Amino acid sequence: MAQHTFEPAIFKVNTASGSGTSFYLKDKKIFVTNYHVVGSYKQVSLQDMSGSRYLAHVVLANPHEDVAFLRTLEDFDNVPQLDFHGNDSLRQGDKVYVAGYPFGMPFTVTEGVISAPSQLMDGKQYIQTDAAVNPGNSGGPMINDKGKIIGITTSKFNNADNMGFGVPATLLTEEFEALQSIAGHSFNLVCGSCSAMISERSEYCNNCGQNIDLKYYDEPLLTDLAVFCENSIASLGINPVLTRQGPEFWEFYVGSSMVRLFVYNQSYLYATSPINQLPTQNMPALLDELLSKDVLPYQLGIYQNEIYVSYRVHISDVFSPRQEKIKNNVAGLFTKANELDDYFVEKFGCKFSTHSLKMRNV
């Protein structure tokens, strides 16, 4: 393909356990990804190339084939239609593109060829390619040179050099048929033995009697610290699911300021916000201000040419009698960030942080 046209249909998937990739099928109004990307979470966050996030519900999970379908309440009519390669006539040497968010990084496309159209691994057939596939690419599309989907990228096999694998798109036929009977955003599990759809929590398949592992129904438990952080985020009127960026890591906007919550060195909880870029002039005066300005209980600092306001607390204090005060301090950081960024612009000629929503209006 001389020009990629499929990028807007590819979304990052974020959970409390990590991130992956998905792609939108406009004609079916669903997102497709790997099951191992969403795991047993029933709600996840989808993120487009602009950084906007959307709450998605897992409506179909097939752990046996490593496939999951997601639905949202949002309208994505402006997203380009992705079509599937209509048959299984893939050939060795055919060009292939792997699109997604490797390691949670920004969107990338890697190019390669099909090394084996039908590689048997762990008792299943996969498309093998020499295109770079890394953790985070999982769930994204494998696309041929005509812009059609031939498979779902999977990075489950990441110990092999110069090899990537994909679940063949031809395996999705039964899932697409089952999708027609799924109403709303209810969760449905596909039996790994007979492929029947199980719509209610059950220890066995009503169709074939196969035992069902109840772990597929139960949401992963959050740590006590994660519960504290997500309660703090929820108190701001923000859905914590939309802020999850991996294990005990959250990122979101309050006002114009981007805020991150994360654990450092398994000892400290940090809340931090990049507020301004360093100016080209007035540096001595700015440094004096950063060292002397009283913003307690917060702290000002510089990292990679940007000014940050931060709050740090030892994890043990989070579960002390000071818990409510700490929660208020975490929430207060967001107000302080939106106050200070304007202050440094007006007094020292700083630009807003590259992460600030105010930069979009400059």
CSV table of C-alpha atoms in Angstrom, one decimal:
chain,number,residue,atom,x,y,z
A,1,MET,CA,0.0,0.0,0.0
A,2,ALA,CA,1.4,3.4,-1.0
A,3,GLN,CA,-0.5,5.0,1.8
A,4,HIS,CA,-2.1,3.6,5.0
A,5,THR,CA,-5.7,4.5,5.4
A,6,PHE,CA,-6.6,2.2,8.3
A,7,GLU,CA,-5.0,4.0,11.2
A,8,PRO,CA,-8.1,5.7,12.5
A,9,ALA,CA,-9.8,2.3,13.0
A,10,ILE,CA,-7.1,1.0,15.3
A,11,PHE,CA,-7.3,1.8,19.0
A,12,LYS,CA,-5.2,1.2,22.0
A,13,VAL,CA,-6.7,-1.0,24.8
A,14,ASN,CA,-5.9,-0.1,28.4
A,15,THR,CA,-6.6,-2.1,31.5
A,16,ALA,CA,-5.3,-2.3,35.1
A,17,SER,CA,-3.0,-5.1,34.0
A,18,GLY,CA,-1.4,-3.5,30.8
A,19,SER,CA,-2.2,-2.5,27.3
A,20,GLY,CA,-2.8,-3.9,23.8
A,21,THR,CA,-4.4,-3.0,20.5
A,22,SER,CA,-7.8,-3.4,19.0
A,23,PHE,CA,-9.5,-2.5,15.7
A,24,TYR,CA,-13.0,-1.3,14.8
A,25,LEU,CA,-15.3,-3.0,12.4
A,26,LYS,CA,-17.8,-0.4,11.4
A,27,ASP,CA,-20.3,-2.7,9.7
A,28,LYS,CA,-20.6,-4.8,12.8
A,29,LYS,CA,-20.1,-1.9,15.3
A,30,ILE,CA,-17.6,-3.9,17.4
A,31,PHE,CA,-14.0,-3.8,18.3
A,32,VAL,CA,-11.9,-6.9,17.9
A,33,THR,CA,-8.9,-7.8,20.0
A,34,ASN,CA,-7.1,-10.8,21.7
A,35,TYR,CA,-8.8,-12.3,24.7
A,36,HIS,CA,-5.4,-12.1,26.6
A,37,VAL,CA,-5.4,-8.4,26.1
A,38,VAL,CA,-8.6,-7.8,28.1
A,39,GLY,CA,-8.4,-11.0,30.3
A,40,SER,CA,-11.3,-11.2,32.6
A,41,TYR,CA,-12.0,-7.5,32.8
A,42,LYS,CA,-15.5,-6.7,31.7
A,43,GLN,CA,-14.9,-3.0,31.0
A,44,VAL,CA,-11.8,-1.5,29.4
A,45,SER,CA,-10.6,1.8,28.0
A,46,LEU,CA,-10.2,2.4,24.3
A,47,GLN,CA,-7.9,5.2,23.2
A,48,ASP,CA,-7.7,6.6,19.7
A,49,MET,CA,-4.7,8.3,18.0
A,50,SER,CA,-5.6,11.7,19.4
A,51,GLY,CA,-5.6,10.4,23.0
A,52,SER,CA,-9.4,10.5,23.5
A,53,ARG,CA,-10.6,7.6,25.6
A,54,TYR,CA,-13.9,5.6,25.5
A,55,LEU,CA,-15.4,3.1,27.9
A,56,ALA,CA,-15.9,-0.3,26.2
A,57,HIS,CA,-17.7,-3.4,27.4
A,58,VAL,CA,-16.5,-6.9,26.6
A,59,VAL,CA,-19.5,-8.6,25.1
A,60,LEU,CA,-17.9,-11.8,23.7
A,61,ALA,CA,-14.8,-13.7,25.0
A,62,ASN,CA,-13.3,-16.8,23.4
A,63,PRO,CA,-10.2,-17.7,25.5
A,64,HIS,CA,-9.7,-20.9,23.5
A,65,GLU,CA,-9.2,-19.0,20.2
A,66,ASP,CA,-7.8,-15.9,22.0
A,67,VAL,CA,-10.5,-13.5,20.6
A,68,ALA,CA,-12.6,-10.9,22.3
A,69,PHE,CA,-15.3,-8.4,21.0
A,70,LEU,CA,-16.0,-5.1,22.6
A,71,ARG,CA,-18.8,-2.6,22.3
A,72,THR,CA,-19.2,1.1,23.3
A,73,LEU,CA,-21.9,3.6,23.5
A,74,GLU,CA,-20.0,6.0,21.2
A,75,ASP,CA,-20.6,6.6,17.5
A,76,PHE,CA,-17.6,5.8,15.3
A,77,ASP,CA,-19.3,6.4,11.9
A,78,ASN,CA,-16.3,8.6,10.9
A,79,VAL,CA,-13.9,5.7,11.2
A,80,PRO,CA,-12.9,4.0,7.9
A,81,GLN,CA,-14.4,0.6,7.2
A,82,LEU,CA,-11.9,-2.4,7.5
A,83,ASP,CA,-12.7,-5.4,5.4
A,84,PHE,CA,-11.5,-9.0,5.8
A,85,HIS,CA,-9.5,-11.0,3.3
A,86,GLY,CA,-12.3,-13.1,1.8
A,87,ASN,CA,-10.6,-16.5,1.8
A,88,ASP,CA,-7.6,-18.4,3.2
A,89,SER,CA,-5.5,-18.2,0.0
A,90,LEU,CA,-2.5,-16.7,1.8
A,91,ARG,CA,0.9,-17.4,0.3
A,92,GLN,CA,4.4,-17.4,1.6
A,93,GLY,CA,6.1,-14.2,0.7
A,94,ASP,CA,2.9,-12.1,0.6
A,95,LYS,CA,3.4,-8.6,2.1
A,96,VAL,CA,1.9,-7.9,5.5
A,97,TYR,CA,1.5,-4.9,7.8
A,98,VAL,CA,1.3,-5.1,11.6
A,99,ALA,CA,-0.4,-2.1,13.2
A,100,GLY,CA,-0.7,-1.3,16.8
A,101,TYR,CA,0.7,0.1,20.0
A,102,PRO,CA,3.9,-1.9,20.9
A,103,PHE,CA,4.9,-1.6,24.6
A,104,GLY,CA,2.1,1.0,25.0
A,105,MET,CA,4.0,3.4,22.8
A,106,PRO,CA,2.3,5.6,20.2
A,107,PHE,CA,0.8,4.0,17.1
A,108,THR,CA,3.3,2.3,14.7
A,109,VAL,CA,3.1,0.2,11.6
A,110,THR,CA,5.7,-2.4,10.7
A,111,GLU,CA,6.1,-4.2,7.4
A,112,GLY,CA,7.1,-7.7,6.6
A,113,VAL,CA,6.1,-10.8,4.6
A,114,ILE,CA,4.2,-13.9,5.5
A,115,SER,CA,6.8,-16.6,6.5
A,116,ALA,CA,4.2,-19.4,6.8
A,117,PRO,CA,0.5,-19.0,6.0
A,118,SER,CA,-0.5,-21.8,8.4
A,119,GLN,CA,2.0,-22.5,11.2
A,120,LEU,CA,1.0,-25.1,13.7
A,121,MET,CA,1.8,-24.1,17.3
A,122,ASP,CA,0.2,-25.4,20.5
A,123,GLY,CA,-2.3,-27.3,18.5
A,124,LYS,CA,-3.6,-24.2,16.6
A,125,GLN,CA,-2.9,-22.7,13.2
A,126,TYR,CA,-1.3,-19.2,13.1
A,127,ILE,CA,-0.1,-16.9,10.4
A,128,GLN,CA,3.7,-16.4,10.8
A,129,THR,CA,5.4,-13.2,9.7
A,130,ASP,CA,8.8,-11.6,9.9
A,131,ALA,CA,7.2,-8.2,10.7
A,132,ALA,CA,8.2,-6.9,14.1
A,133,VAL,CA,5.6,-8.0,16.7
A,134,ASN,CA,6.0,-6.9,20.3
A,135,PRO,CA,4.0,-6.9,23.5
A,136,GLY,CA,1.3,-4.3,23.0
A,137,ASN,CA,0.7,-5.2,19.3
A,138,SER,CA,-1.5,-8.0,20.5
A,139,GLY,CA,-5.1,-7.6,19.3
A,140,GLY,CA,-4.2,-5.4,16.4
A,141,PRO,CA,-4.8,-6.3,12.8
A,142,MET,CA,-2.5,-8.0,10.3
A,143,ILE,CA,-3.2,-6.3,7.0
A,144,ASN,CA,-2.3,-7.3,3.5
A,145,ASP,CA,-1.1,-5.0,0.7
A,146,LYS,CA,-4.7,-4.5,-0.4
A,147,GLY,CA,-5.7,-3.1,3.0
A,148,LYS,CA,-7.7,-6.1,4.1
A,149,ILE,CA,-7.4,-7.9,7.4
A,150,ILE,CA,-5.9,-11.3,7.3
A,151,GLY,CA,-5.5,-11.9,11.0
A,152,ILE,CA,-5.3,-10.7,14.6
A,153,THR,CA,-1.8,-10.1,15.8
A,154,THR,CA,-0.7,-11.9,18.9
A,155,SER,CA,2.5,-11.4,20.9
A,156,LYS,CA,1.9,-14.4,23.2
A,157,PHE,CA,4.9,-16.0,21.5
A,158,ASN,CA,7.5,-13.4,22.1
A,159,ASN,CA,10.6,-15.5,22.8
A,160,ALA,CA,11.2,-16.1,19.1
A,161,ASP,CA,13.5,-13.7,17.2
A,162,ASN,CA,12.3,-12.2,13.9
A,163,MET,CA,9.0,-14.0,14.1
A,164,GLY,CA,5.5,-12.7,14.7
A,165,PHE,CA,2.2,-14.6,14.7
A,166,GLY,CA,-1.5,-13.8,14.1
A,167,VAL,CA,-4.8,-15.6,14.6
A,168,PRO,CA,-6.2,-16.2,11.1
A,169,ALA,CA,-9.2,-14.0,10.4
A,170,THR,CA,-11.1,-17.0,8.9
A,171,LEU,CA,-11.5,-18.3,12.5
A,172,LEU,CA,-13.9,-15.5,13.4
A,173,THR,CA,-16.8,-16.7,11.3
A,174,GLU,CA,-18.6,-18.4,14.2
A,175,GLU,CA,-18.0,-15.5,16.5
A,176,PHE,CA,-19.5,-13.1,14.0
A,177,GLU,CA,-22.6,-15.3,13.8
A,178,ALA,CA,-22.9,-15.5,17.6
A,179,LEU,CA,-22.6,-11.7,17.8
A,180,GLN,CA,-26.0,-11.3,16.1
A,181,SER,CA,-27.7,-12.7,19.1
A,182,ILE,CA,-25.9,-10.6,21.7
A,183,ALA,CA,-28.0,-7.6,22.8
A,184,GLY,CA,-26.6,-4.6,24.5
A,185,HIS,CA,-23.3,-4.9,26.5
A,186,SER,CA,-23.9,-8.2,28.3
A,187,PHE,CA,-20.9,-10.5,28.7
A,188,ASN,CA,-20.9,-13.8,26.8
A,189,LEU,CA,-18.3,-16.6,27.0
A,190,VAL,CA,-17.6,-19.1,24.1
A,191,CYS,CA,-17.2,-22.7,25.2
A,192,GLY,CA,-13.8,-24.0,24.3
A,193,SER,CA,-15.2,-27.5,23.6
A,194,CYS,CA,-18.3,-27.0,21.5
A,195,SER,CA,-18.2,-23.2,20.7
A,196,ALA,CA,-21.6,-22.7,22.3
A,197,MET,CA,-22.2,-19.2,23.7
A,198,ILE,CA,-22.7,-19.1,27.4
A,199,SER,CA,-24.6,-15.9,28.5
A,200,GLU,CA,-24.9,-16.6,32.2
A,201,ARG,CA,-22.3,-17.4,34.8
A,202,SER,CA,-22.1,-21.2,35.0
A,203,GLU,CA,-19.6,-23.9,36.1
A,204,TYR,CA,-20.4,-26.0,33.0
A,205,CYS,CA,-21.6,-25.6,29.4
A,206,ASN,CA,-25.3,-26.3,29.1
A,207,ASN,CA,-24.7,-27.5,25.5
A,208,CYS,CA,-21.9,-30.1,26.0
A,209,GLY,CA,-21.3,-30.3,29.7
A,210,GLN,CA,-17.7,-29.1,29.6
A,211,ASN,CA,-16.5,-27.6,32.9
A,212,ILE,CA,-16.1,-23.8,32.8
A,213,ASP,CA,-13.3,-22.1,34.8
A,214,LEU,CA,-15.1,-19.4,36.8
A,215,LYS,CA,-12.0,-17.2,36.5
A,216,TYR,CA,-13.4,-16.1,33.2
A,217,TYR,CA,-16.3,-14.4,35.0
A,218,ASP,CA,-14.5,-12.8,37.9
A,219,GLU,CA,-12.9,-9.4,37.5
A,220,PRO,CA,-9.3,-9.3,38.6
A,221,LEU,CA,-9.0,-8.0,42.2
A,222,LEU,CA,-7.4,-4.6,42.6
A,223,THR,CA,-4.8,-4.0,45.3
A,224,ASP,CA,-5.8,-2.0,48.4
A,225,LEU,CA,-3.6,0.9,47.1
A,226,ALA,CA,-5.3,0.7,43.7
A,227,VAL,CA,-8.7,0.9,45.3
A,228,PHE,CA,-7.6,4.0,47.3
A,229,CYS,CA,-6.3,5.6,44.1
A,230,GLU,CA,-9.4,4.8,42.0
A,231,ASN,CA,-11.7,6.1,44.8
A,232,SER,CA,-9.7,9.3,44.8
A,233,ILE,CA,-10.1,9.5,41.0
A,234,ALA,CA,-13.8,8.7,41.2
A,235,SER,CA,-14.3,11.5,43.8
A,236,LEU,CA,-13.4,13.9,40.9
A,237,GLY,CA,-16.3,12.6,38.8
A,238,ILE,CA,-13.9,10.6,36.5
A,239,ASN,CA,-14.5,6.9,35.7
A,240,PRO,CA,-11.3,5.2,36.9
A,241,VAL,CA,-11.5,2.6,34.1
A,242,LEU,CA,-10.8,5.3,31.6
A,243,THR,CA,-7.6,6.3,33.5
A,244,ARG,CA,-5.9,2.9,33.8
A,245,GLN,CA,-2.6,2.6,32.1
A,246,GLY,CA,-1.3,-0.6,33.6
A,247,PRO,CA,-0.5,-2.0,37.1
A,248,GLU,CA,-1.0,0.7,39.6
A,249,PHE,CA,-0.6,3.5,37.0
A,250,TRP,CA,-3.2,6.0,36.1
A,251,GLU,CA,-3.2,8.9,33.7
A,252,PHE,CA,-6.0,11.5,33.1
A,253,TYR,CA,-6.9,15.1,32.7
A,254,VAL,CA,-8.4,17.5,35.2
A,255,GLY,CA,-9.2,20.8,33.6
A,256,SER,CA,-6.4,21.3,31.1
A,257,SER,CA,-3.7,19.5,33.1
A,258,MET,CA,-2.6,16.0,32.6
A,259,VAL,CA,-2.1,14.0,35.8
A,260,ARG,CA,-0.3,10.8,36.5
A,261,LEU,CA,-0.7,8.6,39.6
A,262,PHE,CA,1.9,5.8,40.0
A,263,VAL,CA,3.9,3.8,42.5
A,264,TYR,CA,7.6,4.4,42.6
A,265,ASN,CA,10.1,1.8,43.9
A,266,GLN,CA,7.3,-0.1,45.6
A,267,SER,CA,7.5,2.4,48.4
A,268,TYR,CA,5.9,5.8,47.3
A,269,LEU,CA,2.7,6.9,45.7
A,270,TYR,CA,3.3,9.8,43.3
A,271,ALA,CA,0.8,12.2,41.9
A,272,THR,CA,2.5,14.5,39.4
A,273,SER,CA,1.5,16.9,36.6
A,274,PRO,CA,3.7,18.5,33.9
A,275,ILE,CA,2.6,22.1,33.8
A,276,ASN,CA,5.0,24.2,31.8
A,277,GLN,CA,7.9,24.1,29.4
A,278,LEU,CA,11.1,25.9,30.5
A,279,PRO,CA,11.4,29.4,29.0
A,280,THR,CA,14.2,30.6,26.7
A,281,GLN,CA,14.8,33.6,29.0
A,282,ASN,CA,14.5,34.5,32.7
A,283,MET,CA,16.0,31.2,33.7
A,284,PRO,CA,17.8,32.5,36.9
A,285,ALA,CA,14.6,34.2,38.1
A,286,LEU,CA,12.6,31.1,37.4
A,287,LEU,CA,15.0,28.8,39.2
A,288,ASP,CA,14.9,31.0,42.3
A,289,GLU,CA,11.1,30.9,42.1
A,290,LEU,CA,11.1,27.1,41.9
A,291,LEU,CA,13.3,26.8,44.9
A,292,SER,CA,11.5,29.4,47.1
A,293,LYS,CA,7.9,29.3,46.1
A,294,ASP,CA,5.7,27.7,48.8
A,295,VAL,CA,3.3,25.2,47.3
A,296,LEU,CA,3.2,22.7,50.2
A,297,PRO,CA,2.2,20.0,50.5
A,298,TYR,CA,3.3,19.9,46.8
A,299,GLN,CA,6.7,20.2,45.3
A,300,LEU,CA,8.0,21.9,42.1
A,301,GLY,CA,10.7,20.3,40.0
A,302,ILE,CA,12.2,20.1,36.5
A,303,TYR,CA,12.4,17.0,34.3
A,304,GLN,CA,13.3,16.9,30.6
A,305,ASN,CA,12.8,20.6,30.0
A,306,GLU,CA,9.4,20.8,31.7
A,307,ILE,CA,8.2,22.0,35.1
A,308,TYR,CA,6.3,19.6,37.2
A,309,VAL,CA,4.2,19.9,40.3
A,310,SER,CA,4.1,16.7,42.4
A,311,TYR,CA,2.9,15.1,45.6
A,312,ARG,CA,4.7,12.2,47.2
A,313,VAL,CA,3.6,10.0,50.1
A,314,HIS,CA,4.9,6.8,51.5
A,315,ILE,CA,2.5,3.9,50.8
A,316,SER,CA,2.3,3.0,54.5
A,317,ASP,CA,0.8,6.5,55.2
A,318,VAL,CA,-2.0,5.8,52.8
A,319,PHE,CA,-3.4,3.3,55.2
A,320,SER,CA,-2.8,5.4,58.3
A,321,PRO,CA,-5.2,7.7,60.1
A,322,ARG,CA,-4.0,10.3,57.6
A,323,GLN,CA,-5.7,8.6,54.7
A,324,GLU,CA,-8.5,11.1,54.2
A,325,LYS,CA,-6.1,14.0,54.3
A,326,ILE,CA,-3.8,12.3,51.8
A,327,LYS,CA,-6.8,11.7,49.5
A,328,ASN,CA,-7.7,15.4,49.7
A,329,ASN,CA,-4.1,16.3,48.9
A,330,VAL,CA,-4.0,14.0,45.9
A,331,ALA,CA,-7.2,15.6,44.6
A,332,GLY,CA,-5.9,19.1,45.4
A,333,LEU,CA,-2.9,18.6,43.2
A,334,PHE,CA,-5.1,18.9,40.2
A,335,THR,CA,-6.4,22.3,41.2
A,336,LYS,CA,-2.8,23.4,42.0
A,337,ALA,CA,-1.6,22.3,38.6
A,338,ASN,CA,-4.3,24.3,36.7
A,339,GLU,CA,-3.4,27.3,38.9
A,340,LEU,CA,0.4,27.2,38.5
A,341,ASP,CA,0.6,26.7,34.8
A,342,ASP,CA,-1.1,30.1,34.2
A,343,TYR,CA,1.1,31.7,36.8
A,344,PHE,CA,4.4,30.6,35.1
A,345,VAL,CA,3.1,31.7,31.7
A,346,GLU,CA,2.3,35.1,33.0
A,347,LYS,CA,5.3,35.7,35.2
A,348,PHE,CA,8.1,34.0,33.3
A,349,GLY,CA,6.9,33.6,29.7
A,350,CYS,CA,6.8,29.8,29.9
A,351,LYS,CA,4.8,27.9,27.4
A,352,PHE,CA,2.2,25.4,28.7
A,353,SER,CA,3.4,21.8,28.9
A,354,THR,CA,3.4,19.8,25.7
A,355,HIS,CA,0.9,17.5,27.5
A,356,SER,CA,-1.5,20.4,28.4
A,357,LEU,CA,-4.8,20.7,26.7
A,358,LYS,CA,-4.1,24.5,26.6
A,359,MET,CA,-1.4,23.9,24.0
A,360,ARG,CA,-4.2,22.8,21.6
A,361,ASN,CA,-5.7,26.3,21.8
A,362,VAL,CA,-2.5,28.3,21.5
